Tab-separated table of C-alpha atoms in Angstrom:
chain	number	residue	atom	x	y	z
A	185	UNK	CA	-22.317	-14.269	8.183
A	186	UNK	CA	-19.376	-16.498	7.058
A	187	UNK	CA	-16.427	-14.097	6.829
A	188	UNK	CA	-12.913	-14.857	5.628
A	189	UNK	CA	-9.664	-12.912	6.091
A	190	UNK	CA	-6.434	-13.736	4.226
A	191	UNK	CA	-3.112	-12.131	5.114
A	192	UNK	CA	0.646	-12.574	5.268
A	193	UNK	CA	3.926	-10.772	4.742
A	194	UNK	CA	4.302	-8.768	1.532
A	195	UNK	CA	5.596	-10.834	-1.421
A	196	UNK	CA	4.698	-14.096	0.296
A	197	UNK	CA	2.085	-15.221	-2.224
A	198	UNK	CA	-0.995	-13.589	-0.716
A	199	UNK	CA	-2.233	-12.417	-4.125
A	200	UNK	CA	-1.725	-15.819	-5.745
A	201	UNK	CA	-3.693	-17.340	-2.881
A	202	UNK	CA	-6.526	-14.836	-3.201
A	203	UNK	CA	-6.794	-15.528	-6.950
A	204	UNK	CA	-7.054	-19.275	-6.346
A	205	UNK	CA	-9.651	-18.858	-3.607
A	206	UNK	CA	-11.701	-16.397	-5.653
A	207	UNK	CA	-11.950	-18.954	-8.458
A	208	UNK	CA	-14.089	-21.176	-6.243
A	209	UNK	CA	-17.824	-20.512	-6.789
A	210	UNK	CA	-18.496	-20.679	-3.044
A	211	UNK	CA	-15.906	-18.009	-2.185
A	212	UNK	CA	-16.053	-14.283	-2.858
A	213	UNK	CA	-12.655	-12.892	-1.945
A	214	UNK	CA	-11.741	-9.274	-2.659
A	215	UNK	CA	-8.053	-8.487	-3.235
A	216	UNK	CA	-6.827	-5.651	-1.009
A	217	UNK	CA	-10.119	-3.755	-1.196
A	218	UNK	CA	-9.607	-1.454	1.809
A	219	UNK	CA	-5.917	-1.470	2.854
A	220	UNK	CA	-6.047	2.007	4.339
A	221	UNK	CA	-8.955	1.054	6.595
A	222	UNK	CA	-6.573	-1.140	8.594
A	223	UNK	CA	-3.966	1.615	8.628
A	224	UNK	CA	-6.551	4.157	9.826
A	225	UNK	CA	-7.828	1.892	12.608
A	226	UNK	CA	-4.311	1.253	13.898
A	227	UNK	CA	-3.460	4.955	13.687
A	228	UNK	CA	-6.508	5.795	15.804
A	229	UNK	CA	-5.333	3.331	18.414
A	230	UNK	CA	-1.781	4.679	18.420
A	231	UNK	CA	-3.107	8.254	18.667
A	232	UNK	CA	-4.693	7.328	21.993
A	233	UNK	CA	-1.223	6.310	23.151
A	234	UNK	CA	0.253	9.663	22.153
A	235	UNK	CA	1.610	8.638	18.740
A	236	UNK	CA	0.184	11.439	16.594
A	237	UNK	CA	1.855	10.553	13.282
A	238	UNK	CA	2.640	6.847	13.107
A	239	UNK	CA	4.641	6.341	9.904
A	240	UNK	CA	4.260	2.554	9.785
A	241	UNK	CA	1.261	1.773	12.010
A	242	UNK	CA	1.144	-1.901	10.977
A	243	UNK	CA	4.637	-2.462	12.315
A	244	UNK	CA	6.575	-5.548	13.301
A	245	UNK	CA	5.516	-5.284	17.010
A	246	UNK	CA	8.840	-6.498	18.396
A	247	UNK	CA	10.084	-4.622	21.473
A	248	UNK	CA	6.769	-2.752	21.595
A	249	UNK	CA	6.402	-1.203	25.060
A	250	UNK	CA	3.415	1.123	24.596
A	251	UNK	CA	0.720	-1.546	24.617
A	252	UNK	CA	-0.023	-5.250	24.705
A	253	UNK	CA	-2.286	-7.497	22.664
A	254	UNK	CA	-5.098	-7.185	25.224
A	255	UNK	CA	-5.030	-3.386	24.911
A	256	UNK	CA	-5.496	-3.540	21.144
A	257	UNK	CA	-8.252	-6.135	21.511
A	258	UNK	CA	-10.186	-3.882	23.905
A	259	UNK	CA	-9.799	-0.942	21.549
A	260	UNK	CA	-11.037	-2.909	18.537
A	261	UNK	CA	-13.976	-4.290	20.518
A	262	UNK	CA	-15.021	-0.782	21.538
A	263	UNK	CA	-14.428	0.864	18.180
A	264	UNK	CA	-17.484	2.278	16.405
A	265	UNK	CA	-17.115	2.753	12.642
A	266	UNK	CA	-19.854	4.197	10.469
A	267	UNK	CA	-20.472	5.142	6.839
A	268	UNK	CA	-18.809	8.549	7.269
A	269	UNK	CA	-15.606	6.876	8.482
A	270	UNK	CA	-15.635	4.579	5.478
A	271	UNK	CA	-16.275	7.390	3.016
A	272	UNK	CA	-13.206	9.178	4.355
A	273	UNK	CA	-11.116	6.015	4.040
A	274	UNK	CA	-12.196	5.388	0.454
A	275	UNK	CA	-11.566	9.030	-0.456
A	276	UNK	CA	-8.033	8.625	0.912
A	277	UNK	CA	-7.493	5.570	-1.294
A	278	UNK	CA	-8.208	7.452	-4.549
A	279	UNK	CA	-5.176	6.744	-6.695
A	280	UNK	CA	-3.544	4.560	-4.023
A	281	UNK	CA	-1.699	1.711	-5.765
A	282	UNK	CA	-2.064	-0.586	-2.764
A	283	UNK	CA	-5.812	-0.923	-3.339
A	284	UNK	CA	-6.237	-3.729	-5.870
A	285	UNK	CA	-10.015	-4.199	-5.918
A	286	UNK	CA	-11.831	-0.969	-6.734
A	287	UNK	CA	-15.521	-0.121	-6.875
A	288	UNK	CA	-17.645	2.235	-8.927
A	289	UNK	CA	-18.915	5.278	-7.002
A	290	UNK	CA	-22.470	4.010	-7.403
A	291	UNK	CA	-21.709	0.575	-5.996
A	292	UNK	CA	-19.734	1.971	-3.088
A	293	UNK	CA	-22.475	4.485	-2.279
A	294	UNK	CA	-25.078	1.707	-2.239
A	295	UNK	CA	-22.945	-0.419	0.119
A	296	UNK	CA	-22.340	2.453	2.529
A	297	UNK	CA	-25.991	3.485	2.462
A	298	UNK	CA	-26.980	0.215	4.126
A	299	UNK	CA	-23.932	-0.084	6.414
A	300	UNK	CA	-24.827	-0.565	10.075
A	301	UNK	CA	-22.266	1.051	12.429
A	302	UNK	CA	-20.133	-1.426	14.331
A	303	UNK	CA	-16.654	-2.536	15.259
A	304	UNK	CA	-14.034	-3.458	12.689
A	305	UNK	CA	-15.154	-7.083	12.375
A	306	UNK	CA	-18.822	-6.170	11.929
A	307	UNK	CA	-18.045	-3.511	9.324
A	308	UNK	CA	-15.668	-5.786	7.406
A	309	UNK	CA	-18.222	-8.596	7.284
A	310	UNK	CA	-20.851	-6.210	5.910
A	311	UNK	CA	-18.542	-4.723	3.282
A	312	UNK	CA	-17.254	-8.101	2.130
A	313	UNK	CA	-20.874	-9.174	1.612
A	314	UNK	CA	-22.294	-6.007	0.045
A	315	UNK	CA	-19.331	-5.538	-2.315
A	316	UNK	CA	-18.996	-9.222	-3.205
A	317	UNK	CA	-18.226	-10.104	-6.804
A	318	UNK	CA	-19.967	-13.465	-6.354
A	319	UNK	CA	-23.309	-12.666	-4.659
A	320	UNK	CA	-24.277	-16.335	-4.242
A	321	UNK	CA	-21.057	-17.403	-2.476
A	322	UNK	CA	-21.003	-19.117	0.890
A	323	UNK	CA	-17.899	-17.290	2.132
A	324	UNK	CA	-17.257	-13.560	1.827
A	325	UNK	CA	-13.916	-11.998	2.599
A	326	UNK	CA	-10.813	-10.141	1.576
A	327	UNK	CA	-7.049	-10.311	1.422
A	328	UNK	CA	-4.842	-7.638	2.973
A	329	UNK	CA	-1.083	-7.889	3.507
A	330	UNK	CA	0.486	-7.217	6.926
A	331	UNK	CA	-2.754	-7.725	8.853
A	332	UNK	CA	-1.543	-10.379	11.273
A	333	UNK	CA	-1.989	-8.257	14.389
A	334	UNK	CA	-5.750	-8.176	13.781
A	335	UNK	CA	-6.092	-11.951	13.543
A	336	UNK	CA	-6.836	-12.714	17.233
A	337	UNK	CA	-9.641	-10.139	17.270
A	338	UNK	CA	-11.170	-11.291	13.980
A	339	UNK	CA	-10.977	-14.943	15.020
A	340	UNK	CA	-12.672	-14.024	18.291
A	341	UNK	CA	-15.460	-12.452	16.227
A	342	UNK	CA	-16.031	-15.652	14.259
A	343	UNK	CA	-13.933	-14.990	11.157
A	344	UNK	CA	-12.020	-17.759	9.449
A	345	UNK	CA	-8.449	-16.722	8.660
A	346	UNK	CA	-5.670	-17.962	6.374
A	347	UNK	CA	-2.016	-16.935	6.469
A	348	UNK	CA	0.540	-17.822	3.817
A	349	UNK	CA	4.256	-18.064	4.681
A	350	UNK	CA	7.183	-17.991	2.260
A	351	UNK	CA	10.936	-18.456	2.685
A	352	UNK	CA	12.097	-15.014	3.907
A	353	UNK	CA	15.123	-15.110	1.609
A	354	UNK	CA	12.806	-15.345	-1.397
A	355	UNK	CA	10.626	-12.644	0.157
A	356	UNK	CA	13.659	-10.319	0.316
A	357	UNK	CA	14.669	-11.195	-3.240
A	358	UNK	CA	11.168	-10.277	-4.389
A	359	UNK	CA	10.944	-7.098	-2.302
A	360	UNK	CA	14.314	-5.661	-3.271
A	361	UNK	CA	14.867	-6.760	-6.864
A	362	UNK	CA	13.101	-6.764	-10.204
A	363	UNK	CA	9.679	-5.163	-9.983
A	364	UNK	CA	9.518	-5.560	-6.204
A	365	UNK	CA	9.505	-1.832	-5.398
A	366	UNK	CA	6.492	-1.392	-7.708
A	367	UNK	CA	4.517	-3.677	-5.404
A	368	UNK	CA	5.964	-2.834	-1.990
A	369	UNK	CA	7.407	0.665	-2.302
A	370	UNK	CA	10.954	1.900	-1.890
A	371	UNK	CA	13.549	-0.424	-0.422
A	372	UNK	CA	13.655	-0.833	3.339
A	373	UNK	CA	16.449	-2.029	5.645
A	374	UNK	CA	16.848	-5.785	5.777
A	375	UNK	CA	16.118	-5.992	9.499
A	376	UNK	CA	12.859	-4.066	9.015
A	377	UNK	CA	11.704	-6.713	6.518
A	378	UNK	CA	13.078	-9.592	8.577
A	379	UNK	CA	11.133	-8.504	11.649
A	380	UNK	CA	7.924	-8.138	9.655
A	381	UNK	CA	8.421	-11.687	8.352
A	382	UNK	CA	9.069	-12.941	11.876
A	383	UNK	CA	5.869	-11.222	13.019
A	384	UNK	CA	3.920	-13.272	10.483
A	385	UNK	CA	5.717	-16.434	11.611
A	386	UNK	CA	4.985	-15.671	15.275
A	387	UNK	CA	1.256	-15.298	14.711
A	388	UNK	CA	1.177	-18.560	12.750
A	389	UNK	CA	2.951	-20.451	15.533
A	390	UNK	CA	0.723	-18.853	18.174
A	391	UNK	CA	-2.585	-19.447	16.362
A	392	UNK	CA	-1.986	-22.702	14.481
A	393	UNK	CA	-4.187	-24.751	16.835
A	394	UNK	CA	-7.140	-22.346	16.639
A	395	UNK	CA	-10.055	-24.123	14.904
A	396	UNK	CA	-10.793	-21.108	12.682
A	397	UNK	CA	-7.188	-20.626	11.587
A	398	UNK	CA	-5.347	-22.167	8.641
A	399	UNK	CA	-1.807	-21.560	7.426
A	400	UNK	CA	0.169	-22.777	4.443
A	401	UNK	CA	3.585	-22.404	2.847
A	402	UNK	CA	3.913	-20.747	-0.546
A	403	UNK	CA	6.336	-23.475	-1.600
A	404	UNK	CA	3.756	-26.199	-0.932
A	405	UNK	CA	1.037	-24.261	-2.744
A	406	UNK	CA	3.028	-23.991	-5.976
A	407	UNK	CA	4.527	-27.502	-5.781
A	408	UNK	CA	1.362	-29.387	-4.742
A	409	UNK	CA	-1.552	-27.019	-5.423
A	410	UNK	CA	-4.220	-29.702	-5.615
A	411	UNK	CA	-3.268	-31.149	-2.233
A	412	UNK	CA	-3.151	-27.722	-0.539
A	413	UNK	CA	-6.451	-26.613	-2.059
A	414	UNK	CA	-8.087	-29.837	-0.860
A	415	UNK	CA	-6.987	-28.973	2.659
A	416	UNK	CA	-8.428	-25.477	2.292
A	417	UNK	CA	-11.751	-26.761	0.977
A	418	UNK	CA	-11.922	-29.112	3.953
A	419	UNK	CA	-11.119	-26.237	6.325
A	420	UNK	CA	-13.960	-24.164	4.850
A	421	UNK	CA	-16.320	-27.152	4.464
A	422	UNK	CA	-16.927	-26.444	0.774
A	423	UNK	CA	-16.846	-28.524	-2.401
A	424	UNK	CA	-13.380	-29.342	-3.799
A	425	UNK	CA	-11.790	-26.840	-6.156
A	426	UNK	CA	-12.401	-27.596	-9.846
A	427	UNK	CA	-9.657	-29.696	-11.429
A	428	UNK	CA	-9.495	-27.405	-14.472
A	429	UNK	CA	-8.503	-24.481	-12.225
A	430	UNK	CA	-4.945	-25.810	-12.153
A	431	UNK	CA	-4.773	-26.827	-15.795
A	432	UNK	CA	-4.031	-23.415	-17.304
A	433	UNK	CA	-3.806	-19.676	-16.682
A	434	UNK	CA	-5.543	-18.199	-13.652
A	435	UNK	CA	-8.232	-15.541	-13.873
A	436	UNK	CA	-8.688	-12.653	-11.491
A	437	UNK	CA	-11.834	-11.559	-9.647
A	438	UNK	CA	-13.036	-9.738	-12.790
A	439	UNK	CA	-12.656	-12.855	-14.941
A	440	UNK	CA	-9.594	-11.553	-16.775
A	441	UNK	CA	-6.417	-13.554	-17.382
A	442	UNK	CA	-4.117	-12.851	-14.450
A	443	UNK	CA	-0.432	-12.416	-15.398
A	444	UNK	CA	0.693	-12.834	-11.803
A	445	UNK	CA	2.455	-10.152	-9.808
A	446	UNK	CA	5.902	-11.711	-9.636
A	447	UNK	CA	8.832	-9.329	-9.304
A	448	UNK	CA	10.609	-11.263	-12.054
A	449	UNK	CA	8.229	-11.508	-15.013
A	450	UNK	CA	4.694	-12.493	-15.971
A	451	UNK	CA	3.396	-15.925	-14.961
A	452	UNK	CA	-0.086	-16.931	-16.054
A	453	UNK	CA	-0.329	-20.140	-14.082
A	454	UNK	CA	1.065	-21.862	-11.015
A	455	UNK	CA	4.757	-22.722	-11.240
A	456	UNK	CA	7.737	-23.344	-8.982
A	457	UNK	CA	10.291	-21.126	-10.774
A	458	UNK	CA	10.266	-18.587	-7.942
A	459	UNK	CA	11.148	-21.109	-5.218
A	460	UNK	CA	14.736	-20.572	-3.954
A	461	UNK	CA	15.202	-17.863	-6.600
A	462	UNK	CA	17.081	-15.916	-3.944
A	463	UNK	CA	20.162	-18.028	-4.690
A	464	UNK	CA	20.450	-16.270	-8.055
A	465	UNK	CA	19.271	-12.806	-7.029
A	466	UNK	CA	19.941	-11.939	-3.398
A	467	UNK	CA	23.465	-10.847	-2.420
A	468	UNK	CA	25.019	-13.811	-0.554
A	469	UNK	CA	25.744	-11.742	2.546
A	470	UNK	CA	22.077	-10.700	2.735
A	471	UNK	CA	20.858	-14.282	2.321
A	472	UNK	CA	23.251	-15.379	5.060
A	473	UNK	CA	22.075	-12.626	7.410
A	474	UNK	CA	18.396	-13.468	6.834
A	475	UNK	CA	19.186	-17.096	7.577
A	476	UNK	CA	20.912	-16.053	10.803
A	477	UNK	CA	18.145	-13.681	11.910
A	478	UNK	CA	15.388	-16.199	11.118
A	479	UNK	CA	17.285	-19.391	11.971
A	480	UNK	CA	14.826	-21.020	14.415
A	481	UNK	CA	11.765	-19.931	12.416
A	482	UNK	CA	13.254	-21.388	9.237
A	483	UNK	CA	13.754	-24.683	11.047
A	484	UNK	CA	10.211	-24.584	12.473
A	485	UNK	CA	8.685	-24.076	9.029
A	486	UNK	CA	10.804	-26.720	7.344
A	487	UNK	CA	13.100	-24.491	5.290
A	488	UNK	CA	16.670	-25.410	4.429
A	489	UNK	CA	19.314	-23.965	6.760
A	490	UNK	CA	23.013	-24.138	5.875
A	491	UNK	CA	24.323	-21.965	8.694
A	492	UNK	CA	25.249	-23.580	12.001
A	493	UNK	CA	23.378	-22.168	15.007
A	494	UNK	CA	26.681	-21.421	16.718
A	495	UNK	CA	27.638	-19.086	13.839
A	496	UNK	CA	24.473	-16.974	14.061
A	497	UNK	CA	25.797	-14.267	16.473
A	498	UNK	CA	28.923	-13.726	14.378
A	499	UNK	CA	26.880	-13.244	11.194
A	500	UNK	CA	24.560	-10.785	12.946
A	501	UNK	CA	27.453	-8.768	14.369
A	502	UNK	CA	29.308	-8.584	11.055
A	503	UNK	CA	26.423	-7.692	8.717
A	504	UNK	CA	26.648	-4.453	6.686
A	505	UNK	CA	23.253	-3.869	5.093
A	506	UNK	CA	23.458	-2.845	1.407
A	507	UNK	CA	19.857	-1.574	1.592
A	508	UNK	CA	20.324	0.522	4.729
A	509	UNK	CA	20.379	3.945	3.096
A	510	UNK	CA	17.210	3.622	1.004
A	511	UNK	CA	14.917	4.968	3.739
A	512	UNK	CA	16.598	7.505	6.062
A	513	UNK	CA	13.574	7.427	8.371
A	514	UNK	CA	14.266	3.719	9.038
A	515	UNK	CA	17.999	4.073	9.620
A	516	UNK	CA	17.624	3.181	13.300
A	517	UNK	CA	16.279	-0.240	12.383
A	518	UNK	CA	19.555	-1.129	10.712
A	519	UNK	CA	21.321	-0.580	14.023
A	520	UNK	CA	19.437	-3.367	15.730
A	521	UNK	CA	22.279	-5.867	16.115
A	522	UNK	CA	22.168	-5.568	19.905
A	523	UNK	CA	18.512	-6.540	20.000
A	524	UNK	CA	19.108	-9.455	17.648
A	525	UNK	CA	21.958	-10.741	19.783
A	526	UNK	CA	19.807	-10.443	22.904
A	527	UNK	CA	17.138	-12.479	21.141
A	528	UNK	CA	19.704	-15.234	20.569
A	529	UNK	CA	20.591	-15.187	24.262
A	530	UNK	CA	16.943	-15.463	25.274
A	531	UNK	CA	16.514	-18.461	23.013
A	532	UNK	CA	19.280	-20.201	24.939
A	533	UNK	CA	17.929	-19.423	28.402
A	534	UNK	CA	14.857	-18.615	30.454
A	535	UNK	CA	14.519	-14.842	30.161
A	536	UNK	CA	11.306	-14.633	32.185
A	537	UNK	CA	9.196	-11.571	31.442
A	538	UNK	CA	11.739	-10.318	28.913
A	539	UNK	CA	10.791	-13.036	26.424
A	540	UNK	CA	7.471	-11.656	25.169
A	541	UNK	CA	8.771	-8.382	23.625
A	542	UNK	CA	11.306	-10.344	21.554
A	543	UNK	CA	8.954	-13.110	20.404
A	544	UNK	CA	5.446	-11.547	20.745
A	545	UNK	CA	4.154	-14.638	22.580
A	546	UNK	CA	5.764	-16.840	25.233
A	547	UNK	CA	4.605	-20.002	23.489
A	548	UNK	CA	6.395	-18.925	20.306
A	549	UNK	CA	9.699	-18.709	22.158
A	550	UNK	CA	9.137	-22.205	23.553
A	551	UNK	CA	8.428	-23.543	20.049
A	552	UNK	CA	11.580	-21.961	18.651
A	553	UNK	CA	13.721	-23.356	21.464
A	554	UNK	CA	12.611	-26.863	20.479
A	555	UNK	CA	14.467	-26.670	17.141
A	556	UNK	CA	17.780	-25.481	18.577
A	557	UNK	CA	20.595	-28.025	18.763
A	558	UNK	CA	20.961	-29.698	22.141
């Protein structure tokens, strides 16, 4: 069964991408239909490791010492989910604002009645098909934010996957200002968000040569939508997207006019107004810190960098986070300057076995070293 998974960092354009994809007659793509399923699966895994109450189970993964990628893969491969598990998940999502696509009780009951127990990939594929809004599509899938850690497993199970990346400074401007908290919850420390963005970047760099994987930049999608959509249609081996799709307002999966979910006002079509908006919105010291903390990734993904590499440690050491106090439970994250400085040192040298916890994958560290000045 052709199955499709779309993910990325919050406020990176994942919802815009899912609306565009869902407007193709050969794609049925649900928008965040079961976000708490992914949270529940990860919590079950962490419970086996002794983490009874994981507050943010879909974390940034950096400096994770409890498990490795192979451990999670084995767990997911051996996981058995059934209709009772799914009923509990959907009951937990009643009233949850993070679930965008919702289903009538009758439709959900019919889908779960025919669900064959299986691992996460098998269950997702069945649900994407049975709950599809376009029953004659060729591809069935869903979009969920922050699902990068599941990509290797889903790709191994035959899924196609797309990840969208956006300038992290614009991501922070969208998360922390305007209507951002309505979409992503209360403000979080800057380093917490930076590391989640770097997680997304690391998985893109690690998986970009996988034949079932496709990634794109938000900035390219809004500036050259026709070109990017042509690449996606080629990746999925489907007919080109209709030219009229880009001529006016977008419609959502229910056929209604979609006003966008920008943090800074309604937008009924594709436009570039949000690109580099951080220059007007984000405090300059925050923008400078994000540039320092993401310096090699920004270079890898073709984003503008004004800060010299040699100045990065000084910026990291001197940063006072204006968003630090918003979440007391995350206060420790704001004190991560030592880890960030160690990361800079590892980029300059070998590091051996210490590299992986700071970069998730050895090959990602090697890629980032290539963009450093000689």
